[in-house]
Structure formats: structure tokens, C-alpha cells
PDB file of C-alpha atoms in Angstrom:
ATOM      1  CA  GLY W 471      25.140  17.811  30.357  1.00 54.00           C
ATOM      2  CA  ALA W 472      24.602  16.672  33.902  1.00 83.00           C
ATOM      3  CA  GLY W 473      20.855  16.163  33.671  1.00 94.00           C
ATOM      4  CA  VAL W 474      18.508  13.692  31.974  1.00 97.00           C
ATOM      5  CA  SER W 475      18.476  14.322  28.240  1.00 97.00           C
ATOM      6  CA  GLN W 476      15.502  13.508  26.024  1.00 98.00           C
ATOM      7  CA  THR W 477      15.260  13.627  22.251  1.00 97.00           C
ATOM      8  CA  PRO W 478      13.476  14.782  20.262  1.00 98.00           C
ATOM      9  CA  SER W 479      11.999  17.627  22.265  1.00 97.00           C
ATOM     10  CA  ASN W 480       9.107  17.783  19.834  1.00 98.00           C
ATOM     11  CA  LYS W 481       7.757  15.175  17.451  1.00 98.00           C
ATOM     12  CA  VAL W 482       4.816  15.582  15.110  1.00 98.00           C
ATOM     13  CA  THR W 483       3.633  12.473  13.317  1.00 98.00           C
ATOM     14  CA  GLU W 484       0.648  11.143  11.482  1.00 97.00           C
ATOM     15  CA  LYS W 485      -1.780   8.604  12.814  1.00 97.00           C
ATOM     16  CA  GLY W 486      -0.548   5.073  12.171  1.00 97.00           C
ATOM     17  CA  LYS W 487       3.152   5.934  12.069  1.00 98.00           C
ATOM     18  CA  TYR W 488       5.920   4.492  14.246  1.00 98.00           C
ATOM     19  CA  VAL W 489       7.737   6.714  16.749  1.00 98.00           C
ATOM     20  CA  GLU W 490      10.857   6.334  18.880  1.00 98.00           C
ATOM     21  CA  LEU W 491      11.665   8.578  21.836  1.00 98.00           C
ATOM     22  CA  ARG W 492      15.108   8.506  23.392  1.00 98.00           C
ATOM     23  CA  CYS W 493      16.251   9.068  26.972  1.00 98.00           C
ATOM     24  CA  ASP W 494      19.831   9.516  28.160  1.00 98.00           C
ATOM     25  CA  PRO W 495      19.865   9.285  31.968  1.00 97.00           C
ATOM     26  CA  ILE W 496      22.239  10.873  34.444  1.00 96.00           C
ATOM     27  CA  SER W 497      25.552   9.026  34.360  1.00 94.00           C
ATOM     28  CA  GLY W 498      25.701   6.298  36.983  1.00 91.00           C
ATOM     29  CA  HIS W 499      21.949   6.155  37.621  1.00 93.00           C
ATOM     30  CA  THR W 500      20.855   2.534  37.447  1.00 92.00           C
ATOM     31  CA  ALA W 501      17.105   3.138  37.546  1.00 94.00           C
ATOM     32  CA  LEU W 502      15.213   4.696  34.649  1.00 96.00           C
ATOM     33  CA  TYR W 503      11.524   5.538  34.376  1.00 97.00           C
ATOM     34  CA  TRP W 504       9.122   6.586  31.657  1.00 98.00           C
ATOM     35  CA  TYR W 505       6.042   8.660  32.477  1.00 98.00           C
ATOM     36  CA  ARG W 506       3.412  10.214  30.229  1.00 98.00           C
ATOM     37  CA  GLN W 507       1.765  13.580  30.945  1.00 98.00           C
ATOM     38  CA  SER W 508      -1.384  14.557  29.112  1.00 96.00           C
ATOM     39  CA  LEU W 509      -2.590  18.139  29.013  1.00 93.00           C
ATOM     40  CA  GLY W 510      -3.933  19.270  32.367  1.00 91.00           C
ATOM     41  CA  GLN W 511      -2.895  16.078  34.131  1.00 94.00           C
ATOM     42  CA  GLY W 512      -0.063  14.892  36.313  1.00 95.00           C
ATOM     43  CA  PRO W 513       2.484  12.409  34.979  1.00 96.00           C
ATOM     44  CA  GLU W 514       1.318   8.809  34.619  1.00 96.00           C
ATOM     45  CA  PHE W 515       3.736   5.918  35.216  1.00 95.00           C
ATOM     46  CA  LEU W 516       4.548   3.753  32.202  1.00 97.00           C
ATOM     47  CA  ILE W 517       7.604   1.594  32.907  1.00 96.00           C
ATOM     48  CA  TYR W 518      10.595   1.256  35.224  1.00 94.00           C
ATOM     49  CA  PHE W 519      14.011  -0.236  34.393  1.00 95.00           C
ATOM     50  CA  GLN W 520      16.591  -1.423  36.886  1.00 93.00           C
ATOM     51  CA  GLY W 521      19.719  -1.911  34.828  1.00 90.00           C
ATOM     52  CA  THR W 522      18.827  -3.518  31.509  1.00 91.00           C
ATOM     53  CA  GLY W 523      15.627  -5.212  32.593  1.00 91.00           C
ATOM     54  CA  ALA W 524      12.123  -3.862  32.897  1.00 90.00           C
ATOM     55  CA  ALA W 525      11.334  -4.262  36.585  1.00 89.00           C
ATOM     56  CA  ASP W 526       7.767  -2.971  36.236  1.00 92.00           C
ATOM     57  CA  ASP W 527       5.952  -2.360  32.932  1.00 94.00           C
ATOM     58  CA  SER W 528       2.460  -2.343  34.397  1.00 93.00           C
ATOM     59  CA  GLY W 529       1.790   1.205  33.205  1.00 94.00           C
ATOM     60  CA  LEU W 530       2.209   0.559  29.482  1.00 96.00           C
ATOM     61  CA  PRO W 531      -1.301   1.133  28.087  1.00 95.00           C
ATOM     62  CA  ASN W 532      -1.253  -1.600  25.424  1.00 95.00           C
ATOM     63  CA  ASP W 533       1.045  -3.671  23.222  1.00 96.00           C
ATOM     64  CA  ARG W 534       1.684  -0.770  20.839  1.00 98.00           C
ATOM     65  CA  PHE W 535       4.048   0.604  23.488  1.00 98.00           C
ATOM     66  CA  PHE W 536       7.442  -0.960  24.103  1.00 97.00           C
ATOM     67  CA  ALA W 537      10.631   0.249  25.783  1.00 97.00           C
ATOM     68  CA  VAL W 538      14.185  -1.039  25.811  1.00 97.00           C
ATOM     69  CA  ARG W 539      17.401  -0.291  27.656  1.00 96.00           C
ATOM     70  CA  PRO W 540      19.882  -2.727  26.100  1.00 94.00           C
ATOM     71  CA  GLU W 541      23.078  -1.564  27.805  1.00 93.00           C
ATOM     72  CA  GLY W 542      21.631  -0.277  31.046  1.00 91.00           C
ATOM     73  CA  SER W 543      22.029   3.364  30.126  1.00 94.00           C
ATOM     74  CA  VAL W 544      20.132   4.929  27.209  1.00 97.00           C
ATOM     75  CA  SER W 545      16.503   3.907  26.829  1.00 98.00           C
ATOM     76  CA  THR W 546      14.160   4.092  23.868  1.00 98.00           C
ATOM     77  CA  LEU W 547      10.373   4.203  24.102  1.00 98.00           C
ATOM     78  CA  LYS W 548       8.774   2.826  20.966  1.00 98.00           C
ATOM     79  CA  ILE W 549       5.192   3.444  19.912  1.00 98.00           C
ATOM     80  CA  GLN W 550       3.702   1.536  16.992  1.00 98.00           C
ATOM     81  CA  ARG W 551       0.644   2.523  14.932  1.00 98.00           C
ATOM     82  CA  THR W 552       0.308   5.831  16.757  1.00 98.00           C
ATOM     83  CA  GLU W 553      -3.149   7.136  17.599  1.00 97.00           C
ATOM     84  CA  ARG W 554      -4.316  10.676  18.302  1.00 97.00           C
ATOM     85  CA  GLY W 555      -4.829   9.686  21.937  1.00 96.00           C
ATOM     86  CA  ASP W 556      -1.098   9.028  22.243  1.00 98.00           C
ATOM     87  CA  SER W 557      -0.448  12.771  22.022  1.00 98.00           C
ATOM     88  CA  ALA W 558       1.227  13.823  25.274  1.00 98.00           C
ATOM     89  CA  VAL W 559       4.541  14.795  26.819  1.00 98.00           C
ATOM     90  CA  TYR W 560       6.637  11.699  27.474  1.00 98.00           C
ATOM     91  CA  LEU W 561       8.879  12.235  30.489  1.00 98.00           C
ATOM     92  CA  CYS W 562      11.933  10.204  31.375  1.00 98.00           C
ATOM     93  CA  ALA W 563      13.485  10.157  34.848  1.00 97.00           C
ATOM     94  CA  SER W 564      16.468   8.446  36.401  1.00 96.00           C
ATOM     95  CA  SER W 565      17.553   7.776  39.967  1.00 93.00           C
ATOM     96  CA  SER W 566      20.437   6.439  41.974  1.00 89.00           C
ATOM     97  CA  ASP W 567      20.343   4.516  45.257  1.00 82.00           C
ATOM     98  CA  THR W 568      18.656   7.446  47.022  1.00 80.00           C
ATOM     99  CA  GLY W 569      15.529   6.889  44.974  1.00 82.00           C
ATOM    100  CA  GLU W 570      15.088  10.579  44.167  1.00 90.00           C
ATOM    101  CA  LEU W 571      13.798  10.931  40.624  1.00 93.00           C
ATOM    102  CA  PHE W 572      15.404  13.451  38.285  1.00 96.00           C
ATOM    103  CA  PHE W 573      13.195  14.223  35.301  1.00 97.00           C
ATOM    104  CA  GLY W 574      14.156  15.319  31.828  1.00 97.00           C
ATOM    105  CA  GLU W 575      12.365  18.095  29.970  1.00 97.00           C
ATOM    106  CA  GLY W 576      10.228  15.596  28.089  1.00 97.00           C
ATOM    107  CA  SER W 577       9.415  14.798  24.484  1.00 98.00           C
ATOM    108  CA  ARG W 578       6.192  16.357  23.254  1.00 98.00           C
ATOM    109  CA  LEU W 579       4.457  13.985  20.861  1.00 98.00           C
ATOM    110  CA  THR W 580       1.657  15.219  18.623  1.00 98.00           C
ATOM    111  CA  VAL W 581      -0.240  12.708  16.508  1.00 98.00           C
ATOM    112  CA  LEU W 582      -2.253  14.312  13.718  1.00 96.00           C
TER     113      LEU W 582
ATOM    114  CA  THR R 956      -7.702   7.728  36.997  1.00 49.00           C
ATOM    115  CA  GLN R 957      -5.941   9.934  39.500  1.00 49.00           C
ATOM    116  CA  LEU R 958      -6.046   8.470  43.000  1.00 84.00           C
ATOM    117  CA  LEU R 959      -4.636  11.673  44.435  1.00 93.00           C
ATOM    118  CA  GLU R 960      -6.919  14.686  44.330  1.00 95.00           C
ATOM    119  CA  GLN R 961      -5.411  18.143  44.506  1.00 97.00           C
ATOM    120  CA  SER R 962      -7.237  21.336  45.308  1.00 96.00           C
ATOM    121  CA  PRO R 963      -7.644  23.951  44.169  1.00 97.00           C
ATOM    122  CA  GLN R 964      -6.906  23.298  40.502  1.00 96.00           C
ATOM    123  CA  PHE R 965      -5.859  26.913  39.975  1.00 97.00           C
ATOM    124  CA  LEU R 966      -4.772  29.660  42.346  1.00 96.00           C
ATOM    125  CA  SER R 967      -3.923  33.240  41.475  1.00 97.00           C
ATOM    126  CA  ILE R 968      -2.604  35.528  44.201  1.00 96.00           C
ATOM    127  CA  GLN R 969      -0.687  38.751  44.675  1.00 97.00           C
ATOM    128  CA  GLU R 970       2.934  38.849  45.735  1.00 97.00           C
ATOM    129  CA  GLY R 971       3.235  38.753  49.527  1.00 97.00           C
ATOM    130  CA  GLU R 972       0.062  36.743  50.137  1.00 97.00           C
ATOM    131  CA  ASN R 973      -0.027  33.269  51.630  1.00 97.00           C
ATOM    132  CA  LEU R 974      -1.468  30.169  49.981  1.00 97.00           C
ATOM    133  CA  THR R 975      -2.212  26.546  50.776  1.00 97.00           C
ATOM    134  CA  VAL R 976      -2.512  23.644  48.357  1.00 98.00           C
ATOM    135  CA  TYR R 977      -4.103  20.343  49.362  1.00 97.00           C
ATOM    136  CA  CYS R 978      -3.527  16.765  48.317  1.00 97.00           C
ATOM    137  CA  ASN R 979      -5.986  14.060  49.380  1.00 95.00           C
ATOM    138  CA  SER R 980      -6.238  10.346  48.787  1.00 93.00           C
ATOM    139  CA  SER R 981      -8.282   7.381  49.931  1.00 88.00           C
ATOM    140  CA  SER R 982      -5.112   5.273  49.822  1.00 86.00           C
ATOM    141  CA  VAL R 983      -2.219   5.110  52.248  1.00 87.00           C
ATOM    142  CA  PHE R 984       1.187   5.744  50.730  1.00 85.00           C
ATOM    143  CA  SER R 985       4.600   4.820  52.110  1.00 84.00           C
ATOM    144  CA  SER R 986       5.742   8.329  51.267  1.00 88.00           C
ATOM    145  CA  LEU R 987       4.404  11.404  49.586  1.00 92.00           C
ATOM    146  CA  GLN R 988       6.371  13.805  47.453  1.00 95.00           C
ATOM    147  CA  TRP R 989       5.786  17.369  46.280  1.00 97.00           C
ATOM    148  CA  TYR R 990       7.120  18.606  42.956  1.00 97.00           C
ATOM    149  CA  ARG R 991       7.085  21.906  41.105  1.00 97.00           C
ATOM    150  CA  GLN R 992       6.914  21.922  37.332  1.00 97.00           C
ATOM    151  CA  GLU R 993       7.463  24.909  35.057  1.00 95.00           C
ATOM    152  CA  PRO R 994       6.356  25.095  31.404  1.00 92.00           C
ATOM    153  CA  GLY R 995       8.496  22.977  29.083  1.00 92.00           C
ATOM    154  CA  GLU R 996      10.339  21.319  31.929  1.00 95.00           C
ATOM    155  CA  GLY R 997      10.063  18.149  33.956  1.00 96.00           C
ATOM    156  CA  PRO R 998       8.894  18.116  37.582  1.00 97.00           C
ATOM    157  CA  VAL R 999      11.507  18.981  40.199  1.00 97.00           C
ATOM    158  CA  LEU R1000      11.335  17.382  43.627  1.00 96.00           C
ATOM    159  CA  LEU R1001      10.725  19.797  46.501  1.00 96.00           C
ATOM    160  CA  VAL R1002      10.289  17.454  49.455  1.00 95.00           C
ATOM    161  CA  THR R1003       9.492  13.896  50.541  1.00 93.00           C
ATOM    162  CA  VAL R1004       7.408  13.234  53.650  1.00 92.00           C
ATOM    163  CA  VAL R1005       7.349   9.784  55.167  1.00 91.00           C
ATOM    164  CA  THR R1006       6.015   9.818  58.723  1.00 90.00           C
ATOM    165  CA  GLY R1007       2.380  10.537  59.601  1.00 90.00           C
ATOM    166  CA  GLY R1008       2.075  14.002  61.145  1.00 92.00           C
ATOM    167  CA  GLU R1009       5.453  15.036  59.760  1.00 94.00           C
ATOM    168  CA  VAL R1010       6.069  18.719  59.034  1.00 96.00           C
ATOM    169  CA  LYS R1011       8.940  19.881  56.851  1.00 96.00           C
ATOM    170  CA  LYS R1012      10.000  23.406  56.051  1.00 96.00           C
ATOM    171  CA  LEU R1013      11.885  24.561  52.997  1.00 94.00           C
ATOM    172  CA  LYS R1014      12.453  28.321  53.326  1.00 95.00           C
ATOM    173  CA  ARG R1015       8.959  29.836  52.851  1.00 96.00           C
ATOM    174  CA  LEU R1016       7.369  26.470  52.032  1.00 96.00           C
ATOM    175  CA  THR R1017       5.849  24.268  54.746  1.00 97.00           C
ATOM    176  CA  PHE R1018       4.791  20.706  53.976  1.00 96.00           C
ATOM    177  CA  GLN R1019       2.607  18.590  56.214  1.00 95.00           C
ATOM    178  CA  PHE R1020       1.755  14.876  56.001  1.00 93.00           C
ATOM    179  CA  GLY R1021      -1.514  13.789  57.587  1.00 91.00           C
ATOM    180  CA  ASP R1022      -1.503  11.469  60.581  1.00 90.00           C
ATOM    181  CA  ALA R1023      -3.056   8.674  58.513  1.00 89.00           C
ATOM    182  CA  ARG R1024      -0.599   9.254  55.632  1.00 88.00           C
ATOM    183  CA  LYS R1025      -3.424   9.835  53.174  1.00 89.00           C
ATOM    184  CA  ASP R1026      -3.317  13.592  52.815  1.00 91.00           C
ATOM    185  CA  SER R1027      -0.826  16.398  52.671  1.00 95.00           C
ATOM    186  CA  SER R1028      -0.685  20.162  52.365  1.00 96.00           C
ATOM    187  CA  LEU R1029       1.757  22.700  51.050  1.00 97.00           C
ATOM    188  CA  HIS R1030       1.714  26.198  52.525  1.00 97.00           C
ATOM    189  CA  ILE R1031       3.647  29.075  50.989  1.00 97.00           C
ATOM    190  CA  THR R1032       4.249  32.171  53.082  1.00 97.00           C
ATOM    191  CA  ALA R1033       4.708  35.580  51.461  1.00 97.00           C
ATOM    192  CA  ALA R1034       4.528  34.210  47.922  1.00 97.00           C
ATOM    193  CA  GLN R1035       6.845  35.621  45.279  1.00 97.00           C
ATOM    194  CA  PRO R1036       6.543  35.610  41.470  1.00 96.00           C
ATOM    195  CA  GLY R1037       9.259  32.957  41.385  1.00 95.00           C
ATOM    196  CA  ASP R1038       6.854  30.594  43.170  1.00 96.00           C
ATOM    197  CA  THR R1039       4.686  30.493  40.051  1.00 96.00           C
ATOM    198  CA  GLY R1040       4.358  26.972  38.697  1.00 97.00           C
ATOM    199  CA  LEU R1041       2.428  23.706  38.690  1.00 97.00           C
ATOM    200  CA  TYR R1042       2.606  22.026  42.079  1.00 98.00           C
ATOM    201  CA  LEU R1043       2.208  18.252  41.962  1.00 98.00           C
ATOM    202  CA  CYS R1044       1.856  15.786  44.784  1.00 96.00           C
ATOM    203  CA  ALA R1045       2.786  12.156  44.235  1.00 95.00           C
ATOM    204  CA  GLY R1046       2.353   9.051  46.346  1.00 92.00           C
ATOM    205  CA  GLU R1047       4.889   6.284  46.126  1.00 87.00           C
ATOM    206  CA  SER R1048       3.303   2.891  45.508  1.00 78.00           C
ATOM    207  CA  GLY R1049       6.509   1.054  44.660  1.00 75.00           C
ATOM    208  CA  TRP R1050      10.171   1.816  44.053  1.00 73.00           C
ATOM    209  CA  GLY R1051      10.098   4.904  41.843  1.00 74.00           C
ATOM    210  CA  LYS R1052       6.508   4.195  40.867  1.00 86.00           C
ATOM    211  CA  LEU R1053       4.672   7.383  41.647  1.00 92.00           C
ATOM    212  CA  GLN R1054       0.979   8.180  41.392  1.00 93.00           C
ATOM    213  CA  PHE R1055       0.602  11.872  40.689  1.00 95.00           C
ATOM    214  CA  GLY R1056      -2.264  14.216  41.309  1.00 95.00           C
ATOM    215  CA  ALA R1057      -3.432  16.502  38.494  1.00 96.00           C
ATOM    216  CA  GLY R1058      -1.627  19.435  40.044  1.00 97.00           C
ATOM    217  CA  THR R1059      -2.422  22.944  41.245  1.00 98.00           C
ATOM    218  CA  GLN R1060      -1.423  25.786  38.945  1.00 97.00           C
ATOM    219  CA  VAL R1061      -0.186  28.684  41.083  1.00 97.00           C
ATOM    220  CA  VAL R1062       0.248  32.149  39.613  1.00 97.00           C
ATOM    221  CA  VAL R1063       1.838  34.884  41.729  1.00 97.00           C
ATOM    222  CA  THR R1064       1.590  38.350  40.255  1.00 97.00           C
ATOM    223  CA  PRO R1065       3.864  41.252  41.286  1.00 95.00           C
TER     224      PRO R1065
END
């Protein structure tokens, strides 16, 4: 499709497990962002990629969270030793030179 | 911690009524954006305001940026059920790095 694609749309896991969330940005968009939205809150910035490199990862809450974008297109957000507090909707967005962010539908993560 | 405060948190009105949503901050932002988010979807950009005192209109929606670039408002005239959604304001603190408010849930009933 033409929009940002995120998989899985829903993920239920147990506390302590490892999780990967995938984002496929709009073709040609060089910038990619991960945000996290908890229930009743606005999205919270996690990390921003320009090409293959993480230009700003200041929003990652701790070292259990890691994201990669090895070929400058698809990105994977990785969460180790998941905790119940990690439960949220993880949103990916991409942008071109205009800077306008286009968001995907998100991946809803539930940690039991 | 949300640096942008939105009010009210929830607003329920009848079709045809007007409404205003507010976004306030103690920080100055280079630009401020308004988004609408529907259940199960990501936020969709409505408008970006950049200049203090700026007013932008998008059909029945009017957006205003405060003179000091710390606050903004969204006014909807003659609301319709299709306007139902979560309205989010976001200040840009770096390229693509947005600080969002908690949002105002608007419900417009026929």
C-alpha cells in the first residue's frame, strides 16, 4: 500500500519475553520515527532515523529498547525482557523533505 | 510528562454546535501541529502553524497560534458527526521530534 505499514497489529506476550515490532515506511521517505502511545495519552517520542542511522534516540526509556534500520527502509523496534509497563500502542511514522509525518496504524503490545 | 496541556479532556456536543479546544504550554515551540486520531489508527496531520498570531482555516476548522507561540486553539464551526475523534496538539522541538499533548476527545452526536 501507499501508507506506513506496521506489523503485527496486535501482540500479546508474557512478562520477560522478547518482542520485535516492524515498520515499513512510505517508499522514498528517508526519515523514520517511533512513538509510543499509552492509554489516555498522546504519543511519546522514542527514536528518529535519518537513513540508516539513529539521529536521535533520546526518547528510548532504557536499554531494553533498541531499534534498527539496516538498509534505510524497514525498521524494527526490539524490546527485551518485556514488562507490564511496556504495554502501549507503538506508532511508526515516516517523512520526506517536507517534514510532514505520516503515521501507521500502530502495533498494540500487551504484556501479561 | 506532557509539556503541552490540552483542555478540555473530553467534549460531547450535538451536531451543528460550535466547539473550541485549547493547547497551552510554558515552552516556546518553533511550530505547533494539530492532529486528529480515530480509534485503531495513527494521528493524521490537520495543520501546522509557525508564526505567532497566525490563523489558519481548513473548511469549518480554524486554528490559531498565540502571539508568544506557546498556546494554540482549534475552533470547529457547525460540528458534524464526522468530526468525532481525538484531537492532539504537538510542539516541534527538533526535526520530526514532537511533544504531544494528551488530547481532547470530541464526540459529536447527530
